[in-house]
Coordinates of C-alpha atoms and ligand atoms in Angstrom, one line a residue:
M1358 CA -61.6 -160.1 -174.9
T1359 CA -58.8 -161.5 -177.1
P1360 CA -56.0 -162.8 -174.9
A1361 CA -52.5 -161.3 -175.3
G1362 CA -50.8 -162.7 -178.4
A1363 CA -53.9 -164.1 -179.9
A1364 CA -55.0 -161.0 -181.9
G1365 CA -55.5 -161.1 -185.6
T1366 CA -54.7 -157.4 -185.9
V1367 CA -51.1 -156.7 -186.7
G1368 CA -49.6 -153.5 -185.2
P1369 CA -48.6 -150.8 -185.1
V1370 CA -52.2 -149.5 -185.0
R1371 CA -52.4 -145.7 -185.0
V1372 CA -55.3 -144.3 -183.0
V1373 CA -56.1 -140.7 -183.9
G1374 CA -58.4 -139.1 -181.4
T1375 CA -57.9 -140.4 -177.9
G1376 CA -61.3 -139.7 -176.3
V1377 CA -63.5 -142.4 -174.8
L1378 CA -63.8 -144.4 -178.1
G1379 CA -60.1 -144.1 -179.1
T1380 CA -58.9 -144.9 -175.6
S1381 CA -61.2 -147.9 -175.4
I1382 CA -59.9 -149.2 -178.7
G1383 CA -56.3 -148.7 -177.5
L1384 CA -56.9 -150.4 -174.2
G1385 CA -58.6 -153.4 -175.9
L1386 CA -55.8 -153.8 -178.4
R1387 CA -53.1 -153.4 -175.8
A1388 CA -54.7 -156.1 -173.7
A1389 CA -54.4 -158.3 -176.8
G1390 CA -50.7 -157.5 -177.1
V1391 CA -51.0 -155.2 -180.1
D1392 CA -48.6 -152.2 -180.4
V1393 CA -50.7 -149.0 -180.4
V1394 CA -49.4 -145.5 -181.2
L1395 CA -51.6 -142.6 -180.1
H1396 CA -52.3 -139.2 -181.6
D1397 CA -54.6 -136.4 -180.5
P1398 CA -54.3 -132.6 -181.1
S1399 CA -55.2 -132.1 -177.4
R1400 CA -52.0 -132.8 -175.5
T1401 CA -54.0 -133.5 -172.3
S1402 CA -56.2 -136.0 -174.0
L1403 CA -53.1 -137.7 -175.6
L1404 CA -51.0 -137.9 -172.4
L1405 CA -54.0 -139.1 -170.3
A1406 CA -54.7 -141.9 -172.9
R1407 CA -51.1 -143.0 -172.6
D1408 CA -51.2 -142.8 -168.8
V1409 CA -54.3 -145.1 -168.6
G1410 CA -52.5 -147.6 -170.8
A1411 CA -54.1 -147.2 -174.2
G1412 CA -50.8 -147.0 -176.1
R1413 CA -47.6 -145.1 -176.5
L1414 CA -46.4 -141.9 -178.1
P1415 CA -44.8 -142.1 -181.6
Q1416 CA -41.0 -142.5 -181.6
D1417 CA -38.4 -141.8 -184.3
G1418 CA -37.8 -145.0 -186.4
D1419 CA -41.3 -146.4 -185.8
P1420 CA -42.5 -148.7 -188.6
D1421 CA -45.4 -147.2 -190.5
P1422 CA -48.8 -148.2 -189.1
R1423 CA -50.7 -151.0 -190.8
L1424 CA -54.1 -149.8 -189.5
V1425 CA -55.2 -146.3 -188.6
V1426 CA -58.4 -145.8 -186.5
V1427 CA -59.8 -142.3 -186.5
A1428 CA -61.9 -141.7 -183.4
A1429 CA -62.3 -137.9 -183.7
P1430 CA -65.6 -135.9 -183.7
P1431 CA -67.8 -136.7 -186.7
D1432 CA -67.6 -133.2 -188.3
V1433 CA -63.7 -133.3 -188.5
T1434 CA -63.5 -137.1 -189.4
P1435 CA -63.5 -136.8 -193.3
D1436 CA -60.6 -134.3 -193.2
V1437 CA -58.7 -136.4 -190.6
V1438 CA -59.3 -139.7 -192.6
A1439 CA -58.1 -138.0 -195.9
G1440 CA -54.9 -136.7 -194.1
E1441 CA -54.2 -140.2 -192.7
L1442 CA -54.7 -141.9 -196.0
E1443 CA -52.2 -139.5 -197.6
A1444 CA -49.7 -139.7 -194.7
W1445 CA -49.6 -143.6 -194.6
P1446 CA -49.8 -145.1 -198.1
G1447 CA -49.4 -148.6 -196.7
A1448 CA -52.1 -148.4 -194.1
V1449 CA -55.8 -149.2 -194.1
V1450 CA -57.7 -146.3 -192.5
T1451 CA -61.0 -146.7 -190.7
D1452 CA -63.1 -144.3 -188.6
V1453 CA -65.7 -144.9 -185.8
A1454 CA -68.0 -141.9 -186.4
S1455 CA -71.6 -142.6 -185.6
V1456 CA -72.7 -141.5 -189.1
K1457 CA -71.3 -142.9 -192.3
G1458 CA -72.7 -141.0 -195.4
A1459 CA -71.5 -137.7 -193.9
V1460 CA -67.9 -139.1 -193.8
L1461 CA -67.9 -141.0 -197.1
G1462 CA -69.5 -138.1 -199.2
P1463 CA -66.8 -135.5 -198.5
L1464 CA -64.0 -138.1 -198.7
R1465 CA -65.2 -139.2 -202.1
S1466 CA -65.2 -135.5 -203.3
S1467 CA -61.7 -135.0 -201.8
G1468 CA -60.2 -137.6 -204.3
A1469 CA -58.7 -139.6 -201.4
D1470 CA -57.6 -143.2 -202.1
L1471 CA -60.8 -145.1 -201.0
T1472 CA -59.4 -148.5 -201.8
R1473 CA -57.7 -148.4 -198.3
Y1474 CA -60.7 -146.8 -196.5
V1475 CA -63.4 -148.8 -194.7
G1476 CA -65.8 -146.9 -192.5
S1477 CA -67.1 -148.4 -189.2
H1478 CA -69.3 -147.8 -186.3
P1479 CA -69.1 -149.8 -183.0
M1480 CA -72.6 -149.9 -181.6
A1481 CA -71.2 -149.3 -178.1
G1482 CA -70.4 -146.2 -176.2
S1483 CA -70.6 -144.1 -173.2
E1484 CA -72.5 -140.9 -172.2
R1485 CA -69.1 -139.7 -170.8
S1486 CA -66.3 -138.4 -173.0
G1487 CA -62.5 -138.3 -172.8
P1488 CA -59.8 -140.8 -172.1
T1489 CA -60.6 -141.5 -168.4
A1490 CA -64.0 -142.9 -169.5
G1491 CA -62.3 -145.5 -171.7
R1492 CA -62.7 -149.2 -171.0
P1493 CA -61.0 -152.2 -172.7
D1494 CA -64.3 -154.3 -172.6
L1495 CA -66.5 -151.6 -174.1
F1496 CA -67.1 -153.5 -177.3
I1497 CA -67.6 -157.0 -176.0
G1498 CA -70.7 -158.6 -177.3
R1499 CA -71.7 -155.5 -179.3
P1500 CA -72.4 -155.2 -183.0
W1501 CA -69.7 -153.3 -184.9
V1502 CA -71.0 -152.0 -188.3
V1503 CA -68.3 -152.3 -191.0
V1504 CA -69.0 -150.1 -194.1
G1505 CA -66.9 -151.2 -197.0
G1506 CA -67.5 -148.9 -199.9
P1507 CA -67.5 -150.2 -203.5
E1508 CA -63.8 -149.1 -203.8
S1509 CA -62.6 -150.8 -200.6
T1510 CA -60.3 -153.8 -201.2
G1511 CA -61.2 -157.2 -199.6
D1512 CA -58.0 -157.0 -197.5
A1513 CA -59.0 -153.6 -196.1
V1514 CA -62.4 -154.9 -195.1
L1515 CA -60.8 -157.9 -193.5
R1516 CA -58.5 -155.8 -191.4
V1517 CA -61.4 -153.8 -190.0
R1518 CA -63.5 -156.9 -189.4
T1519 CA -60.5 -158.4 -187.5
L1520 CA -60.2 -155.2 -185.4
A1521 CA -63.8 -155.6 -184.4
T1522 CA -63.5 -159.3 -183.5
D1523 CA -60.2 -158.7 -181.6
L1524 CA -62.1 -156.2 -179.4
G1525 CA -64.9 -158.8 -178.7
A1526 CA -67.5 -157.2 -181.1
T1527 CA -69.5 -158.9 -183.8
P1528 CA -68.9 -157.3 -187.3
V1529 CA -72.1 -156.5 -189.3
M1530 CA -71.6 -155.5 -192.9
L1531 CA -73.8 -152.6 -194.2
D1532 CA -73.5 -149.9 -196.9
A1533 CA -73.4 -146.3 -195.7
G1534 CA -77.0 -145.4 -196.6
S1535 CA -78.4 -148.5 -194.9
H1536 CA -76.3 -147.8 -191.8
D1537 CA -77.5 -144.2 -191.6
A1538 CA -81.2 -145.1 -192.1
A1539 CA -80.9 -147.9 -189.5
V1540 CA -79.3 -145.7 -186.8
A1541 CA -81.8 -142.9 -187.6
L1542 CA -84.6 -145.4 -186.8
V1543 CA -83.2 -147.3 -183.8
S1544 CA -81.0 -144.6 -182.2
H1545 CA -81.3 -141.0 -183.4
V1546 CA -85.1 -140.6 -183.5
P1547 CA -85.5 -142.4 -180.1
Q1548 CA -83.0 -139.8 -178.7
V1549 CA -85.1 -136.9 -180.0
A1550 CA -88.4 -138.5 -178.8
A1551 CA -86.9 -139.2 -175.3
S1552 CA -85.5 -135.6 -175.1
L1553 CA -88.8 -134.0 -176.1
V1554 CA -90.8 -136.1 -173.6
A1555 CA -88.3 -135.4 -170.8
A1556 CA -88.4 -131.6 -171.7
R1557 CA -92.1 -131.6 -170.9
L1558 CA -91.1 -132.4 -167.3
V1559 CA -89.1 -129.1 -166.8
E1560 CA -92.2 -127.2 -165.8
G1561 CA -94.0 -130.1 -164.2
D1562 CA -95.3 -129.8 -160.6
P1563 CA -92.9 -131.5 -158.2
A1564 CA -95.9 -133.4 -156.8
A1565 CA -96.6 -134.8 -160.3
L1566 CA -93.0 -135.8 -160.6
D1567 CA -93.2 -137.7 -157.3
L1568 CA -95.6 -140.1 -159.1
A1569 CA -93.1 -141.0 -161.7
G1570 CA -92.7 -144.8 -162.1
Q1571 CA -90.6 -147.1 -164.2
G1572 CA -92.5 -146.2 -167.4
L1573 CA -91.3 -142.6 -167.3
R1574 CA -87.8 -143.7 -166.4
D1575 CA -87.7 -146.2 -169.3
V1576 CA -88.9 -143.6 -171.9
T1577 CA -86.6 -140.8 -170.7
R1578 CA -83.4 -142.7 -169.7
I1579 CA -81.4 -141.6 -172.7
A1580 CA -82.6 -138.0 -172.4
A1581 CA -79.6 -137.4 -170.1
S1582 CA -77.2 -137.6 -173.1
D1583 CA -74.7 -134.8 -174.0
P1584 CA -76.4 -132.0 -176.1
A1585 CA -73.2 -131.1 -178.0
L1586 CA -72.5 -134.7 -179.1
W1587 CA -76.1 -135.3 -180.1
T1588 CA -76.3 -132.0 -182.0
S1589 CA -73.3 -133.1 -184.1
I1590 CA -74.7 -136.6 -184.7
L1591 CA -78.2 -135.3 -185.6
G1592 CA -76.8 -132.6 -187.9
A1593 CA -74.6 -135.1 -189.7
N1594 CA -77.5 -137.6 -190.2
A1595 CA -80.3 -135.1 -190.8
G1596 CA -81.1 -136.6 -194.2
A1597 CA -81.9 -140.0 -192.7
V1598 CA -83.5 -138.7 -189.5
L1599 CA -85.9 -136.3 -191.1
P1600 CA -88.2 -138.8 -192.9
V1601 CA -88.6 -140.8 -189.6
L1602 CA -89.3 -137.6 -187.6
R1603 CA -91.9 -136.5 -190.2
A1604 CA -93.6 -139.8 -190.0
L1605 CA -93.6 -139.5 -186.3
R1606 CA -95.1 -136.0 -186.5
A1607 CA -97.8 -137.3 -188.8
D1608 CA -98.7 -140.1 -186.4
L1609 CA -98.8 -137.6 -183.5
D1610 CA -101.1 -135.4 -185.5
V1611 CA -103.5 -138.3 -186.1
V1612 CA -103.6 -139.1 -182.3
I1613 CA -104.1 -135.4 -181.4
E1614 CA -106.9 -135.1 -183.9
A1615 CA -108.5 -138.3 -182.7
L1616 CA -108.3 -137.4 -179.0
G1617 CA -109.7 -134.0 -179.8
A1618 CA -112.8 -135.8 -181.1
A1619 CA -112.9 -138.3 -178.4
D1620 CA -113.1 -136.4 -175.1
V1621 CA -115.3 -139.1 -173.4
A1622 CA -115.1 -137.3 -170.0
R1623 CA -116.6 -134.1 -171.4
D1624 CA -119.6 -135.2 -173.4
A1625 CA -120.1 -138.8 -174.5
E1626 CA -122.7 -137.7 -177.1
S1627 CA -120.1 -135.7 -179.0
V1628 CA -117.5 -138.4 -179.3
Q1629 CA -117.0 -138.9 -183.0
E1630 CA -117.4 -142.3 -184.5
G1631 CA -114.0 -143.9 -185.1
A1632 CA -112.0 -141.5 -182.9
L1633 CA -111.4 -144.0 -180.1
G1634 CA -110.6 -146.7 -182.6
T1635 CA -107.9 -144.4 -184.1
V1636 CA -106.3 -144.0 -180.7
A1637 CA -106.4 -147.7 -180.0
A1638 CA -104.9 -148.4 -183.5
A1639 CA -101.9 -146.1 -182.6
I1640 CA -101.3 -148.0 -179.3
A1641 CA -101.7 -151.3 -181.1
A1642 CA -99.2 -150.2 -183.8
G1643 CA -96.7 -149.6 -180.9
N1644 CA -97.3 -153.2 -179.8
D1645 CA -96.5 -154.4 -183.3
G1646 CA -93.3 -152.3 -183.4
V1647 CA -92.0 -153.3 -180.0
S1648 CA -92.6 -157.0 -180.9
R1649 CA -90.1 -156.6 -183.8
I1650 CA -87.2 -155.6 -181.5
P1651 CA -85.0 -158.8 -181.3
G1652 CA -85.0 -160.6 -178.0
K1653 CA -82.3 -162.3 -176.1
H1654 CA -79.2 -163.4 -178.1
G1655 CA -80.7 -161.8 -181.2
G1656 CA -83.6 -164.4 -181.2
Q1657 CA -87.3 -163.7 -181.5
R1658 CA -88.7 -161.6 -178.8
R1659 CA -90.7 -163.7 -176.4
A1660 CA -93.5 -162.8 -174.0
Y1661 CA -92.6 -163.4 -170.4
D1662 CA -94.5 -163.7 -167.2
V1663 CA -93.3 -161.3 -164.5
V1664 CA -93.0 -162.0 -160.8
T1665 CA -92.7 -158.8 -158.8
V1666 CA -90.9 -159.1 -155.4
L1667 CA -90.5 -156.5 -152.6
V1668 CA -86.8 -156.3 -151.8
P1669 CA -85.6 -154.4 -148.7
D1670 CA -83.2 -151.6 -149.8
E1671 CA -80.3 -153.1 -147.8
P1672 CA -76.9 -154.7 -148.7
G1673 CA -77.1 -158.3 -149.8
E1674 CA -80.9 -158.5 -150.2
L1675 CA -80.9 -158.6 -154.0
A1676 CA -78.2 -161.3 -153.9
R1677 CA -80.3 -163.3 -151.5
L1678 CA -83.3 -163.0 -153.8
L1679 CA -81.3 -164.1 -156.8
A1680 CA -79.9 -167.1 -154.9
D1681 CA -83.5 -168.1 -154.0
V1682 CA -84.6 -167.7 -157.6
G1683 CA -81.7 -169.9 -158.6
S1684 CA -82.8 -172.5 -156.1
S1685 CA -86.2 -172.7 -157.9
G1686 CA -84.5 -173.9 -161.1
V1687 CA -86.2 -171.2 -163.1
N1688 CA -84.1 -169.0 -165.4
V1689 CA -84.2 -165.2 -165.1
E1690 CA -84.9 -163.9 -168.6
E1691 CA -84.9 -160.3 -167.6
L1692 CA -84.6 -158.3 -164.3
Q1693 CA -85.7 -154.8 -163.5
L1694 CA -85.3 -152.9 -160.2
E1695 CA -87.6 -150.0 -159.4
H1696 CA -87.4 -148.0 -156.1
A1697 CA -90.7 -147.4 -154.3
P1698 CA -90.9 -143.6 -153.7
S1699 CA -90.5 -142.7 -150.0
Q1700 CA -90.2 -146.3 -148.9
P1701 CA -87.0 -148.2 -148.1
V1702 CA -87.9 -151.1 -150.5
G1703 CA -87.3 -151.9 -154.1
L1704 CA -89.6 -153.7 -156.5
A1705 CA -87.7 -156.4 -158.4
S1706 CA -89.5 -157.6 -161.5
V1707 CA -88.2 -161.0 -162.5
S1708 CA -89.2 -162.1 -166.0
V1709 CA -89.5 -165.8 -166.6
L1710 CA -90.7 -168.0 -169.4
R1711 CA -94.5 -168.5 -169.7
G1712 CA -95.8 -171.3 -167.5
L1713 CA -93.0 -171.0 -164.9
R1714 CA -94.5 -168.2 -162.8
G1715 CA -96.3 -170.4 -160.4
Q1716 CA -93.2 -172.6 -159.7
L1717 CA -91.1 -169.5 -158.9
E1718 CA -93.8 -167.8 -156.8
E1719 CA -94.2 -171.0 -154.6
V1720 CA -90.4 -171.1 -154.0
L1721 CA -90.1 -167.4 -153.2
T1722 CA -93.1 -167.3 -150.8
G1723 CA -91.6 -170.4 -149.2
H1724 CA -88.4 -168.4 -148.5
G1725 CA -90.5 -165.6 -147.0
W1726 CA -90.4 -163.1 -149.9
R1727 CA -93.4 -160.7 -150.3
L1728 CA -94.8 -160.6 -153.8
A1729 CA -96.5 -157.6 -155.3
G1730 CA -99.6 -158.1 -157.5
Ligands
NAD2140 N1 -69.2 -141.9 -177.3 C1 -70.0 -142.8 -177.9 O1 -70.9 -143.3 -177.3 C2 -69.7 -143.2 -179.3 C3 -70.2 -144.4 -179.8 C4 -69.9 -144.8 -181.1 C5 -69.1 -144.0 -181.9 N2 -68.7 -142.8 -181.5 C6 -67.9 -141.9 -182.3 O2 -66.6 -141.9 -181.9 C7 -66.0 -140.7 -182.2 C8 -65.3 -140.2 -181.0 O3 -66.2 -139.9 -180.0 P1 -65.8 -139.9 -178.5 O4 -67.1 -140.2 -177.7 O5 -64.6 -140.7 -178.2 O6 -65.5 -138.4 -178.2 P2 -64.6 -137.7 -177.1 O7 -65.1 -136.3 -177.0 O8 -64.4 -138.5 -175.9 O9 -63.1 -137.7 -177.9 C9 -62.9 -137.0 -179.1 C10 -61.4 -136.8 -179.2 O10 -61.1 -136.4 -180.5 C11 -60.1 -135.4 -180.4 N3 -60.1 -134.6 -181.6 C12 -60.7 -133.4 -181.8 N4 -60.4 -132.9 -183.1 C13 -59.6 -133.8 -183.6 C14 -58.8 -133.9 -184.8 N5 -59.0 -132.9 -185.7 N6 -58.0 -134.9 -185.0 C15 -57.9 -135.9 -184.2 N7 -58.5 -135.9 -182.9 C16 -59.3 -134.9 -182.7 C17 -60.4 -134.7 -179.2 O11 -59.3 -134.0 -178.7 C18 -60.9 -135.8 -178.3 O12 -59.8 -136.3 -177.5 C19 -67.1 -139.8 -182.8 O13 -67.0 -139.7 -184.2 C20 -68.3 -140.5 -182.3 O14 -69.4 -140.3 -183.3 C21 -69.0 -142.4 -180.2

């Protein structure tokens, strides 16, 4: 985080909407010594944000803000941005709504002065809402999409980029359409898919759910998200989400069709030629897709070897394991912890670079750890 006095952002910064995002921005800017003035139509939200240290209330004689950050729900954002542009003719106005076309379109029709407007979207967040969930370090190390429209001045874009870097984020320049298509693919459709898979569990036999492993937890982790928030995000980005969802439905239909013709257990004779190949191709396409997700530090995704270790579910045991891994001189590339159902042990999966597995296993067994196959 930017140390106090070292921020490029010049205050006062006016934060409009003091929920989790607005409060986190206020907290981060205050930590960097920037003057932050808060506004929210909910008095409770406003006073709570002040009380947690995200900024102060406006006072008579305040200088006009140089930057306004609108952190209100997406559906009210265009109106709020238009009002702030009009109220503060010397300020650059940005917003942090998760969709950009749905903000820019109505703003353009409203005739607002778009030279001073630059949309943005910090790719960080919380499944909780409200000021008490705010954190000054929320944006550190995260991408922050900056959407300068064709009308935005260079100075306006620079002020928003500076805001992102002051909060520890990495600015990424995109136009509104590319942003919306990107988040549809990497965030909004995965949310729908996770929710639909998790919804299948509602009527599942408890005995079946007892068999759940890390795979199910991985696929459904984001299904615990807030329905109201996601309804507003999906509704605002429907134009970009629908083509991806339709493509997904087409792929699903292909797999359903192929499996219907490939019920090997029922009658091997009737398995249609090509049906199993179609199923295999769908799984292989998933391999291709997952290999395109960037790996550590944005670099190419690499294949790791995994050493799985049984860790007693007791204080200090995971720390002891990591100390022993450290003593092997092998770097931990990734770490996952899974709890064994009905047993007081966890399974720690330690990912290491290819070729280093044997070295790590030798050191860990030497320290008395039990390895799983
Ligand atoms: N939460 C996330 O993970 C996340 C991540 C990135 C971007 N965003 C975006 O940030 C924005 C805020 O989301 P949040 O999670 O902080 O929500 P939140 O529910 O925590 O807070 C929203 C705040 O906006 C206020 N508000 C409502 N109407 C308003 C209006 N007309 N004018 C000003 N303020 C108003 C509410 O009183 C509330 O305090 C949204 O546009 C969301 O898309 C959220």
